[in-house]
Coordinates of C-alpha atoms and ligand atoms in Angstrom, one line a residue:
X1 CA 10.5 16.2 -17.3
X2 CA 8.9 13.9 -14.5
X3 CA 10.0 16.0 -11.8
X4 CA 8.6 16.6 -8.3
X5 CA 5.4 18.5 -7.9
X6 CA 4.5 21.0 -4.7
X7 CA 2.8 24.4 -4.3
X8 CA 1.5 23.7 -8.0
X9 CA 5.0 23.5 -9.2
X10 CA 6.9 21.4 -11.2
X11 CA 10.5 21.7 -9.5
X12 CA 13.5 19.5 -9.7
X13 CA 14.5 17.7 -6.4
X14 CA 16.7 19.8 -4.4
X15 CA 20.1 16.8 -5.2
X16 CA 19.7 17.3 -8.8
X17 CA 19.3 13.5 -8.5
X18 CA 17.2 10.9 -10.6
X19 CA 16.1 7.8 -10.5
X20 CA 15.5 4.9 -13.3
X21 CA 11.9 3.5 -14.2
X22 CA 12.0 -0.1 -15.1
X23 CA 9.5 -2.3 -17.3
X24 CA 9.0 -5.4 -15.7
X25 CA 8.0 -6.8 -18.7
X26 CA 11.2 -6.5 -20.8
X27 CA 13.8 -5.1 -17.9
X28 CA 14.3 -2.5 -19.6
X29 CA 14.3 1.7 -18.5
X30 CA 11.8 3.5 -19.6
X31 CA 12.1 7.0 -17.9
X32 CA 14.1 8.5 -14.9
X33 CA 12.2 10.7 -12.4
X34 CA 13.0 13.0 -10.0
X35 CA 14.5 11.7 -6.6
X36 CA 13.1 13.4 -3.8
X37 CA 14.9 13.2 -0.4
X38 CA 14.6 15.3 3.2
X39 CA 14.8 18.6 1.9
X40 CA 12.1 18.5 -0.4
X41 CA 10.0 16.6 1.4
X42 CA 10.3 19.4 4.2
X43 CA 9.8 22.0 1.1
X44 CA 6.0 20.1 0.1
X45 CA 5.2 19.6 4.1
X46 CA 5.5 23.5 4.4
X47 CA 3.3 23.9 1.6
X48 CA 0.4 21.8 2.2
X49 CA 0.7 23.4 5.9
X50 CA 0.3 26.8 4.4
X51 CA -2.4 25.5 2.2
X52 CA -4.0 24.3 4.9
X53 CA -6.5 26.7 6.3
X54 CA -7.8 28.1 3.1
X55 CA -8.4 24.8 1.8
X56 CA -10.0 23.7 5.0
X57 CA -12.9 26.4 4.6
X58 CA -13.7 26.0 0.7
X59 CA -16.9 25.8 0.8
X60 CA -18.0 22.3 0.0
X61 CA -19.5 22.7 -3.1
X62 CA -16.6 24.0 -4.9
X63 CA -14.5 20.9 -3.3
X64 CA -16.9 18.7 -4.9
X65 CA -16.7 21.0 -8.5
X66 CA -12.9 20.3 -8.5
X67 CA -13.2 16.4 -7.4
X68 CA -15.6 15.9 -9.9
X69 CA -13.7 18.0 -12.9
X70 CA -10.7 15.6 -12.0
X71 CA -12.6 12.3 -12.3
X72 CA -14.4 13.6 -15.7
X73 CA -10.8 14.3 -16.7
X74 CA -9.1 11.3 -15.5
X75 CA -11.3 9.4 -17.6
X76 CA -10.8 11.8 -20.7
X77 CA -7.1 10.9 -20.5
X78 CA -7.9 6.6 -19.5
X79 CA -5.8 6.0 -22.5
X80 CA -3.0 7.1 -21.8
X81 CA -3.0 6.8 -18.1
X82 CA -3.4 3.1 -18.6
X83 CA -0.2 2.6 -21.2
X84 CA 2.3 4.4 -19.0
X85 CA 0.5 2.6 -16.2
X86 CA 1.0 -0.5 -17.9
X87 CA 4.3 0.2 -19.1
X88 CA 5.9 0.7 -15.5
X89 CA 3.6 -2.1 -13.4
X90 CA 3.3 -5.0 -16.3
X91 CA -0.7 -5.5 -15.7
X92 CA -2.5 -5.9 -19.0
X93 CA -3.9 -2.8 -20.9
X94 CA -7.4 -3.9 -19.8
X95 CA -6.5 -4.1 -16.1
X96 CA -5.0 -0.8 -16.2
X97 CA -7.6 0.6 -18.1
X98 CA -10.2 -0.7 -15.4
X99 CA -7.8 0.9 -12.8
X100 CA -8.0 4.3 -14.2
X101 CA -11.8 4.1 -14.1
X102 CA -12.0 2.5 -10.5
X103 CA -9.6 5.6 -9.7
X104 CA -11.9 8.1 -11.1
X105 CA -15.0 6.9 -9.6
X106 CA -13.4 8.0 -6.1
X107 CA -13.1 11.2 -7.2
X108 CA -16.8 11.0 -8.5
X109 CA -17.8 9.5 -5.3
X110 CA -16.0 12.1 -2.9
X111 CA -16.7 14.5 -4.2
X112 CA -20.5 14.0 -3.7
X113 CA -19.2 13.3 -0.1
X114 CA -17.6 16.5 0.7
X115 CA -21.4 17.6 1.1
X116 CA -22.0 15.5 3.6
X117 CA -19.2 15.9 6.2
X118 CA -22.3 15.7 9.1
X119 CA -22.5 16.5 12.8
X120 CA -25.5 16.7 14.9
X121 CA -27.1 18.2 17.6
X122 CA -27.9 16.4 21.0
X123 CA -30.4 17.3 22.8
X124 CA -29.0 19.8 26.4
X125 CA -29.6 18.0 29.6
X126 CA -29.8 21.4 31.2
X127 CA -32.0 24.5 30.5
X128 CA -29.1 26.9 29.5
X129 CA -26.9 25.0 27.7
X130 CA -26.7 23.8 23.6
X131 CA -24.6 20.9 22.3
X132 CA -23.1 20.6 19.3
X133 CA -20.7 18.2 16.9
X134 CA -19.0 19.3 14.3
X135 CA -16.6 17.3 11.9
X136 CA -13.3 19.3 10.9
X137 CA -10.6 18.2 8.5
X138 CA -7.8 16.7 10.3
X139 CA -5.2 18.5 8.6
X140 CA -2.0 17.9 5.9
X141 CA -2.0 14.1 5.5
X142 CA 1.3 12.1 4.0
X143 CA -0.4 9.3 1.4
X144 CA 2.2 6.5 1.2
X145 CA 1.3 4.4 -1.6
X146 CA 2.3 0.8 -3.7
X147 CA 3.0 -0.1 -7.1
X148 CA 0.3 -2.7 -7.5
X149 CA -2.3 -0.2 -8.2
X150 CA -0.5 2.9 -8.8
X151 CA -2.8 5.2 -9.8
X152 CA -6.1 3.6 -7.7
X153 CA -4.2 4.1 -4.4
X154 CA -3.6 7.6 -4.9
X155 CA -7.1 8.2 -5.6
X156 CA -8.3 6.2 -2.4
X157 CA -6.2 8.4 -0.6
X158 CA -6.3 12.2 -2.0
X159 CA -9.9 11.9 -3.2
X160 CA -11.4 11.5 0.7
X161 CA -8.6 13.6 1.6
X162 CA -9.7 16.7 -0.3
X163 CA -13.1 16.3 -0.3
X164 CA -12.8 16.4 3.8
X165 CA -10.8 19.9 3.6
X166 CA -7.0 18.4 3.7
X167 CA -4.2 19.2 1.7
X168 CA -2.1 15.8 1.2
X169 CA 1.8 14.7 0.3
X170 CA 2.1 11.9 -1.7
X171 CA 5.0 9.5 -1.9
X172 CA 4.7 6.9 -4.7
X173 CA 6.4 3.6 -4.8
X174 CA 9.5 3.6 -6.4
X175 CA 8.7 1.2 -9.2
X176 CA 5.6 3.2 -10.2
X177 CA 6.3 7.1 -9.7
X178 CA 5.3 8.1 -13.6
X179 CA 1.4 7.0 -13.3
X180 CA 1.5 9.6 -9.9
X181 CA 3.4 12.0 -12.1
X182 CA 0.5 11.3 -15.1
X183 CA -2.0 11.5 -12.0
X184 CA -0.6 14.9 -10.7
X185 CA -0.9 16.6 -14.6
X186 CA -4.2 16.0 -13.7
X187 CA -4.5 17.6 -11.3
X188 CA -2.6 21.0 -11.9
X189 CA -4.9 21.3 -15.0
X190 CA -7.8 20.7 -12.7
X191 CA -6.4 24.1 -11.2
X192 CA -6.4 22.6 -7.4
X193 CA -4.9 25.5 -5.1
X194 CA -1.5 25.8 -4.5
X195 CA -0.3 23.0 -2.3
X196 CA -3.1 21.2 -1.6
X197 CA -1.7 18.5 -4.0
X198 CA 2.0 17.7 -3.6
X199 CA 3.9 15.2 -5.0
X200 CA 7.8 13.5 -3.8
X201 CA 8.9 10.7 -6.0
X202 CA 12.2 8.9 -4.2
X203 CA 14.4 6.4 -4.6
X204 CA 14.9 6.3 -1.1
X205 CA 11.5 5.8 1.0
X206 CA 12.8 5.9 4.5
X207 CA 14.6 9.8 4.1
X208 CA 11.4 11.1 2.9
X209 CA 9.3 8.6 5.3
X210 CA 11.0 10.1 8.1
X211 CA 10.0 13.5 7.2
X212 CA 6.1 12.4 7.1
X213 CA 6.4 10.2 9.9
X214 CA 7.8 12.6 12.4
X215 CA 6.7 16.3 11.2
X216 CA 4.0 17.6 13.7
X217 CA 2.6 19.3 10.3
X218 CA 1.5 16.5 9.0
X219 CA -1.3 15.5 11.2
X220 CA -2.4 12.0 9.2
X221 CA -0.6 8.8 7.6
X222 CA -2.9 7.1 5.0
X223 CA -0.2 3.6 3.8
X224 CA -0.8 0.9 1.9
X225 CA 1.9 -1.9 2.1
X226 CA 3.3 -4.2 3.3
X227 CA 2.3 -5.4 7.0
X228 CA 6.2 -5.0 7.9
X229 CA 6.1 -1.4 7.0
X230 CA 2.5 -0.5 8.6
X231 CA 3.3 -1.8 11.8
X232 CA 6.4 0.3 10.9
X233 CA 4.5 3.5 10.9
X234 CA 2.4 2.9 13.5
X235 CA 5.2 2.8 16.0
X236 CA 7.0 5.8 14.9
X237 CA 3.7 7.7 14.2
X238 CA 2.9 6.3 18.4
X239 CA 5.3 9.1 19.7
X240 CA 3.0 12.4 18.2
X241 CA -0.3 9.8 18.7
X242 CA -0.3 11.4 14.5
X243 CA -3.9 9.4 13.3
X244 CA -2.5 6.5 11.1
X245 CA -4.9 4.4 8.6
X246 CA -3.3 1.4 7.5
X247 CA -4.3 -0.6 4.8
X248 CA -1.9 -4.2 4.8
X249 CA -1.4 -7.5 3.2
X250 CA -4.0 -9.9 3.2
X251 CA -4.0 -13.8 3.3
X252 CA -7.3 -14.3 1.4
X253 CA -9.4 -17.8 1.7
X254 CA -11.8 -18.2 -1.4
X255 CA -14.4 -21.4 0.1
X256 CA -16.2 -23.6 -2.5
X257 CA -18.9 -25.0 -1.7
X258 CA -20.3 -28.5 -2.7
X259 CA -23.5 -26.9 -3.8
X260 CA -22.1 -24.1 -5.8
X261 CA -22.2 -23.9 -9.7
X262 CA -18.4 -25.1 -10.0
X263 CA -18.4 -23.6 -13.5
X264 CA -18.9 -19.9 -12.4
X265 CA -17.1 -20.6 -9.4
X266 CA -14.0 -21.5 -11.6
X267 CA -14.6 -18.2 -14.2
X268 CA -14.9 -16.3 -10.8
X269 CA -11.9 -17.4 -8.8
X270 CA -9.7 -17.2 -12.0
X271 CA -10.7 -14.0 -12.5
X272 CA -9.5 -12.5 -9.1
X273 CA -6.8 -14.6 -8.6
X274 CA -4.8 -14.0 -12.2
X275 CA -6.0 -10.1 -12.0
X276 CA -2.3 -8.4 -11.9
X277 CA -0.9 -11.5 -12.2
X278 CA -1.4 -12.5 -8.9
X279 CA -0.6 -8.9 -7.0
X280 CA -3.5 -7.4 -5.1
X281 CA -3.9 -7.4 -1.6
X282 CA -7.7 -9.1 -2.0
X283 CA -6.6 -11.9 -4.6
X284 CA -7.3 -15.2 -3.3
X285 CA -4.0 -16.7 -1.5
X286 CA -6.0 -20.2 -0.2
X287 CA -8.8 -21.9 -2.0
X288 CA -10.2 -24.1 0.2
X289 CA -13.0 -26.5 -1.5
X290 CA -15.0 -29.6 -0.2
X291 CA -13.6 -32.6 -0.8
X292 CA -16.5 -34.1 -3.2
X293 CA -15.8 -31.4 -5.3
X294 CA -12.2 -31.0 -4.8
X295 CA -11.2 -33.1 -8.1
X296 CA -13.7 -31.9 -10.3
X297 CA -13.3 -28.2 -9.3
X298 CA -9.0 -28.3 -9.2
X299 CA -9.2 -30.1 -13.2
X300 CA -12.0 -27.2 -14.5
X301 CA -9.7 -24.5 -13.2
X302 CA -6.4 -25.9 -14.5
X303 CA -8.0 -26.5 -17.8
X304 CA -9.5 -22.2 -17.8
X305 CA -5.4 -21.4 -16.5
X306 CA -3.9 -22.9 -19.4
X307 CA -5.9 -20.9 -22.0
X308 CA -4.3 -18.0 -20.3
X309 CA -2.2 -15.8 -22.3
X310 CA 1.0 -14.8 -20.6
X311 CA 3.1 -11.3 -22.1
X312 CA 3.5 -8.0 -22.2
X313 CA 0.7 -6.2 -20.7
X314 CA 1.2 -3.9 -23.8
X315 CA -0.4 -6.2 -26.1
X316 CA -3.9 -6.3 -26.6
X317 CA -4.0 -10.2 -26.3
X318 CA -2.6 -10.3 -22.9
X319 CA -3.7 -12.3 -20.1
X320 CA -1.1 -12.3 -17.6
X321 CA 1.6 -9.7 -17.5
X322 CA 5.0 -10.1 -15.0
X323 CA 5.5 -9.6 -11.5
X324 CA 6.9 -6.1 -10.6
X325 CA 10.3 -7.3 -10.1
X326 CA 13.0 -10.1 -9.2
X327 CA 12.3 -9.7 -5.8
X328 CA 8.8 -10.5 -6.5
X329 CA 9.7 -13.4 -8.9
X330 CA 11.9 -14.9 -6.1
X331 CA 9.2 -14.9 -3.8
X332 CA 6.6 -17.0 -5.9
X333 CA 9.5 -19.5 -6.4
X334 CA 10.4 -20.0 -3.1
X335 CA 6.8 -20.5 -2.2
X336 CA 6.1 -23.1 -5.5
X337 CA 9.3 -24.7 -4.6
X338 CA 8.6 -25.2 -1.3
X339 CA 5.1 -26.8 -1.2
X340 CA 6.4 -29.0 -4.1
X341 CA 9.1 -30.6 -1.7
X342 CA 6.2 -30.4 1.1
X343 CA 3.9 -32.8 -1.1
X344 CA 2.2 -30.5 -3.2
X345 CA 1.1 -31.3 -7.1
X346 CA 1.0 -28.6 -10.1
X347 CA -1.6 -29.5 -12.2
X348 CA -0.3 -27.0 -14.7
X349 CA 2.7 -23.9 -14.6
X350 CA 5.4 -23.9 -11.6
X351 CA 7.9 -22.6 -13.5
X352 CA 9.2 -19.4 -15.5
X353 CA 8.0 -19.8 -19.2
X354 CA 10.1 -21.1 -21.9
X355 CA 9.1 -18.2 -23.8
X356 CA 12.6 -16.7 -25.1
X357 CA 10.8 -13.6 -25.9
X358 CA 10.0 -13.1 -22.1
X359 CA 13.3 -14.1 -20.8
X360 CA 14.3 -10.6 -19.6
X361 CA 11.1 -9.9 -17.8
X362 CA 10.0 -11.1 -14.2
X363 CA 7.2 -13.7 -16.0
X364 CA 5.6 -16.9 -14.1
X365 CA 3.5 -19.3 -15.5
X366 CA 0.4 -19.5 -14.0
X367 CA 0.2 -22.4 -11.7
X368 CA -2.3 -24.1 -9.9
X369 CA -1.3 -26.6 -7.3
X370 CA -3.3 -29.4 -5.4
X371 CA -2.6 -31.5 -2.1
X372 CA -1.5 -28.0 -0.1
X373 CA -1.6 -28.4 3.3
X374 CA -1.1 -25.7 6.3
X375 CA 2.2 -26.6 7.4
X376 CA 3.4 -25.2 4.0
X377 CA 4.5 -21.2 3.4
X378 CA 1.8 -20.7 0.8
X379 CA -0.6 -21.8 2.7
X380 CA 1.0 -18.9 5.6
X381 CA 2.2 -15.7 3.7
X382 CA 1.1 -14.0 1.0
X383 CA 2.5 -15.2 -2.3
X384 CA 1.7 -12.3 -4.2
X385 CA 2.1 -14.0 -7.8
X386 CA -0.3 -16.3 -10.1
X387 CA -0.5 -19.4 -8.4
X388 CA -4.2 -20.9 -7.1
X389 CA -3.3 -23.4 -4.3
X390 CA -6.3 -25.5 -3.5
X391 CA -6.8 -27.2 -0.2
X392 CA -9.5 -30.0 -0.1
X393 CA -12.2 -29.6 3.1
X394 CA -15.1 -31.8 4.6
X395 CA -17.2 -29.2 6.9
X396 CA -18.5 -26.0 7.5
X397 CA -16.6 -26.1 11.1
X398 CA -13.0 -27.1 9.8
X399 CA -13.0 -24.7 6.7
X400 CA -13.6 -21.5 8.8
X401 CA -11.3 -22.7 11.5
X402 CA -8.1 -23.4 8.4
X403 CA -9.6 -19.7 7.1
X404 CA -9.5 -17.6 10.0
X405 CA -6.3 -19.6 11.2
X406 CA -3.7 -17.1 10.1
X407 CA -2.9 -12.9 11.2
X408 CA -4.6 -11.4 8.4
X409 CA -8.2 -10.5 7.7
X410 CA -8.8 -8.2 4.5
X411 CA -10.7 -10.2 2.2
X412 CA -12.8 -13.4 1.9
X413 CA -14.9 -15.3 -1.3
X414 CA -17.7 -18.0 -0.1
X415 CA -19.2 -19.5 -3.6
X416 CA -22.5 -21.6 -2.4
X417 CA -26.1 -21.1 -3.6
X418 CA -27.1 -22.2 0.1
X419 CA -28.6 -18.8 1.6
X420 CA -27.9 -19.9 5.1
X421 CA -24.8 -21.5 5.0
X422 CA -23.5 -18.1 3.2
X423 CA -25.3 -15.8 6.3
X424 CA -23.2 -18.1 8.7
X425 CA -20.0 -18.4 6.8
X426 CA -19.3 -14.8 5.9
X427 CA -20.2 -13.5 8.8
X428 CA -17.8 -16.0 10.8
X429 CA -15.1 -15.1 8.7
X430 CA -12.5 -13.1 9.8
X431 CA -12.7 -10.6 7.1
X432 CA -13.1 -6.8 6.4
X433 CA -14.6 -7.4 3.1
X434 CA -16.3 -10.6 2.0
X435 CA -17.5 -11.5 -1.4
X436 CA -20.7 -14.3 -1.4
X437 CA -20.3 -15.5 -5.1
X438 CA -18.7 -12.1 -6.1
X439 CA -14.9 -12.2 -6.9
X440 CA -15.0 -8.4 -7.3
X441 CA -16.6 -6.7 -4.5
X442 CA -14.0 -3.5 -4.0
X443 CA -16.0 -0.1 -4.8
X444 CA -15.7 3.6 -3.8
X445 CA -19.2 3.3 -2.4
X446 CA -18.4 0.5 0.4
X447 CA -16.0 0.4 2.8
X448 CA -12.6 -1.0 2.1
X449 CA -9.8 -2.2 4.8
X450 CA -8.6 -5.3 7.1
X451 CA -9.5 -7.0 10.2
X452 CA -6.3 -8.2 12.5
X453 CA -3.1 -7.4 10.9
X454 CA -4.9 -6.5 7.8
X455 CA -4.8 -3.0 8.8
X456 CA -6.5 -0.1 10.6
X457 CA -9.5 2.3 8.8
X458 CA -11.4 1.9 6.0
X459 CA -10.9 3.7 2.4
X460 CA -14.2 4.2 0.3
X461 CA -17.9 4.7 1.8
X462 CA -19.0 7.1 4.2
X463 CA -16.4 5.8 6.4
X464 CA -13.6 6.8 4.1
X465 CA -13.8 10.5 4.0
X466 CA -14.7 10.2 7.9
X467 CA -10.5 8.9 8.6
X468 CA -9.4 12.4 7.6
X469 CA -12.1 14.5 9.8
X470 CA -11.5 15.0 13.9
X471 CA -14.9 14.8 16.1
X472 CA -15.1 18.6 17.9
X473 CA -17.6 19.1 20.7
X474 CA -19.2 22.7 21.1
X475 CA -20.6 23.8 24.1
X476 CA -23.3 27.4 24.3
X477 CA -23.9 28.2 27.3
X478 CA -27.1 31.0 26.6
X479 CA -27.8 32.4 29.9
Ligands
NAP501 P1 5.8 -1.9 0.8 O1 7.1 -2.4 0.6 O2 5.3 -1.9 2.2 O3 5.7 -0.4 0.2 C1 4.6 0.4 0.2 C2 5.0 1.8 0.2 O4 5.7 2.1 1.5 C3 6.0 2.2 -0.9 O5 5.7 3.5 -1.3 C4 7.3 2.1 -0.2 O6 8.4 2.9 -0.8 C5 7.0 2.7 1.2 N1 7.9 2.4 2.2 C6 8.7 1.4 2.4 N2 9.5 1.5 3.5 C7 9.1 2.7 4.1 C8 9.5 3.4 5.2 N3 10.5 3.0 6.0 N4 9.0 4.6 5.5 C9 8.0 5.1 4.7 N5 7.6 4.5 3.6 C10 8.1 3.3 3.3 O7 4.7 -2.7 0.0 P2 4.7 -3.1 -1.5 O8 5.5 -4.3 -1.7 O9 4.9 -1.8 -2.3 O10 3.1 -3.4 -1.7 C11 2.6 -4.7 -1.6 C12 1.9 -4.8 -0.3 O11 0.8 -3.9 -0.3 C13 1.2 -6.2 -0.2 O12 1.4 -6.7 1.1 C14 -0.3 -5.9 -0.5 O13 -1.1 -6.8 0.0 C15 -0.4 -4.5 0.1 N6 -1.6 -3.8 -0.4 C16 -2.6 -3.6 0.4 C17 -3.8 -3.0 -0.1 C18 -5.0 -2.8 0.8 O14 -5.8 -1.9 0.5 N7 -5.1 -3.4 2.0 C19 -3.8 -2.6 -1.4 C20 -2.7 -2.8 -2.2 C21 -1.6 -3.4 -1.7 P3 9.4 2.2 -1.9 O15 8.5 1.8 -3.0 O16 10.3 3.3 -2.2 O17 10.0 1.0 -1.1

């Protein structure tokens, strides 16, 4: 049916229209889905607004019953989750499974949070008076959300979301709308109340955009993207000062260390860099290692690429699965292309495999590339695929100023067994999250967002569920 979902209905979109589901893998379609546009988007705006105030004074204890039902159930249907996810975003079964279990442990962890929406007292500076903070839900929030972690994104959102007292609208990314419609089953059997949970799939993200962006309803954008369309909504949310929390792109530098185990170092950087083939905001973009180790380090992790096993995520021998679309595919060219004619080696991939089985899906080889320099666009935007360029550094001093030397700051890796030099080095980095010898170090119990154009808030930790509550003084006067 995969149609839209709002005051816990299923209902078709008010054009009758659909939209095709693609499988990056193949090219092929692999469902159609409701396309959303103004008018329904106005029709799931009304009901979280009317959901609004009931949901808001739930007690807490039966918010966290219901978030915690919905994690033990997400995980009851990880199986299936993960194939459709797989099906419509390309990552490996594994990877997808791992997603649905990242995504359920936010709803595990808010809704242990939804108990601990705090204010305090502070102490009157007058006889007759009483002071008092209080933390209220901020009202319905529009969750825009990408493909690269379909199902995840939604639960970074909507979990802190409810848990705080508000009723959300999601919008999905076009390429991935069945793992939200999977998502949202979930929820109606959960038996959340009638429009706290609403969902628009579209074809066409600005008409239903609009509608979230301008609607004094909707009191709260939560995006992940692109930094082009965050900085986007931030301007058009400016006019109604509506509370935004942007979560962007990323230009992540991993820094090896001459003193770090070069082994693990390889397993780890491989790991994070080749997870989605290449598509998450935190996967390393620059890998910056000193120069004594430079040749040793660049041959070990070309040697670990090549044993990686490029297909359809649907197989259960999959390494690497395709990018999300042409579009995506372009992109990594352009970028391999261009730091080849720029000087650059490959030490292995750089090109679309000869596979003929894989011919009509959006597959790269895994690459890794050496003599990168800064002048080049790799070494400046994010490449979003699976290719590991590796810069070669002498100190400290020069590697954090090449690091911090570009408009993003979401995530950074340091790999060195020297305790110091890892105090000094992640906390000069210009990073919201950094990872000392962890290549993994996104959970629902630490904060999650970007420094500089990396975005504004934070998703997970006590500081997630805190983006969707508004600070209210109260003042007794008892005279
Ligand atoms: P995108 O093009 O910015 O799209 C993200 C979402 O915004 C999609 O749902 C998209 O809809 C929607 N959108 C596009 N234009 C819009 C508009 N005018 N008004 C309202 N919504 C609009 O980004 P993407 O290519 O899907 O995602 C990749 C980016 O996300 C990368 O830069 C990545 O680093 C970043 N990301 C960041 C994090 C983080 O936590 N910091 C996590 C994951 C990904 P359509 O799909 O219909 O275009």
């Amino acid at each position: 049916m995969n149609k839209l979902y709002m005051n816990g209905k299923w209902i078709e979109s008010a054009s009758g229209r659909r939209f095709d589901v693609l499988n990056p893998a193949s090219g092929e379609v692999i469902g159609q889905v409701a396309d959303g546009n103004a008018k329904d988007t106005q029709k799931a705006i009304q009901a979280a607004h009317d959901a609004c105030e009931s949901w808001a004074h739930t007690l807490p204890k039966d918010r966290t019953q219901l978030l915690s039902d919905t994690a033990r159930a997400i995980l009851v249907n990880r199986e299936h989750l993960a194939r459709v996810l797989t099906q419509e975003n390309g990552k490996p079964m594994h990877e997808a499974s791992s997603e649905i279990a990242y995504a359920a442990d936010f709803f595990t962890w808010f809704s242990e949070e939804a108990k601990r929406v705090y204010g305090r007292t502070v102490p009157s500076n007058v006889p007759d008076r009483r002071r008092m903070v209080i933390k209220q839900p901020v009202g319905p929030v529009g969750a825009i959300t990408p493909w690269n972690f379909p199902l995840a994104m939604i639960a970074r959102k909507v979990a802190p979301a409810l848990a705080a007292g508000c009723p959300v609208v999601v919008k999905p990314a076009e390429q991935t709308p069945l793992s939200a419609i999977e998502l949202f089953r979930v929820f109606h059997d959960s038996g959340f109340p009638r429009g706290t949970v609403n969902l628009i799939t579209c074809s066409d993200p600005v008409k239903v955009g609009n509608e979230l962006l301008h609607d004094e309803r909707i009191r709260k954008i939560t995006f992940t993207g692109s930094a082009e369309v965050g900085k986007f909504i931030m301007k058009e949310c400016a006019d109604q000062l509506k509370r935004v929390s942007l979560e962007l792109g990323g230009n992540a530098p991993v820094i090896v260390f001459n003193d770090a185990n070069i082994e693990k170092a390889v397993q780890k950087v491989v790991a994070s860099k080749f997870r989605c083939a290449g598509q998450t905001c935190i996967c390393p973009n620059r890998i910056f290692v000193q120069r004594d180790i430079a040749g040793t380090f660049s041959e070990t992790l070309a040697q670990t690429v090549k044993t990686l096993r490029v297909g359809d995520g649907i197989k259960s021998d999959t390494q690497i699965g395709p990018l999300i679309d042409k579009q995506g595919l372009e992109k990594v060219k352009t970028h391999v292309a261009d730091a080849v004619s720029r000087g650059a080696r490959c030490l292995i991939g750089g090109n679309t495999p000869a596979d003929q089985a894989l011919r009509n899906g959006f597959f790269f080889e895994p690459t890794v590339l050496v003599n990168v320099t800064t002048v080049m666009k790799i070494f400046n935007e994010e490449t979003f695929g699976p290719v590991a360029p590796i810069i070669a550094f002498g100190t400290e001093k020069e590697v954090l100023e090449m690091a911090n030397s570009t408009p993003y700051g979401l995530s950074g890796y340091v790999y060195t067994n020297d305790l110091g030099r890892a105090f000094r080095v992640s906390e000069r980095l210009e990073c919201g999250i950094v990872g000392v010898n962890d290549e993994r170090p996104s959970v629902p119990e630490c904060p999650f967002g970007g420094l500089k154009q990396s975005g504004i808030g934070r998703e997970g930790g006590s500081e997630g569920i805190e983006e969707f509550t508004e600070t209210k003084y109260i003042s007794f006067g008892i005279d």
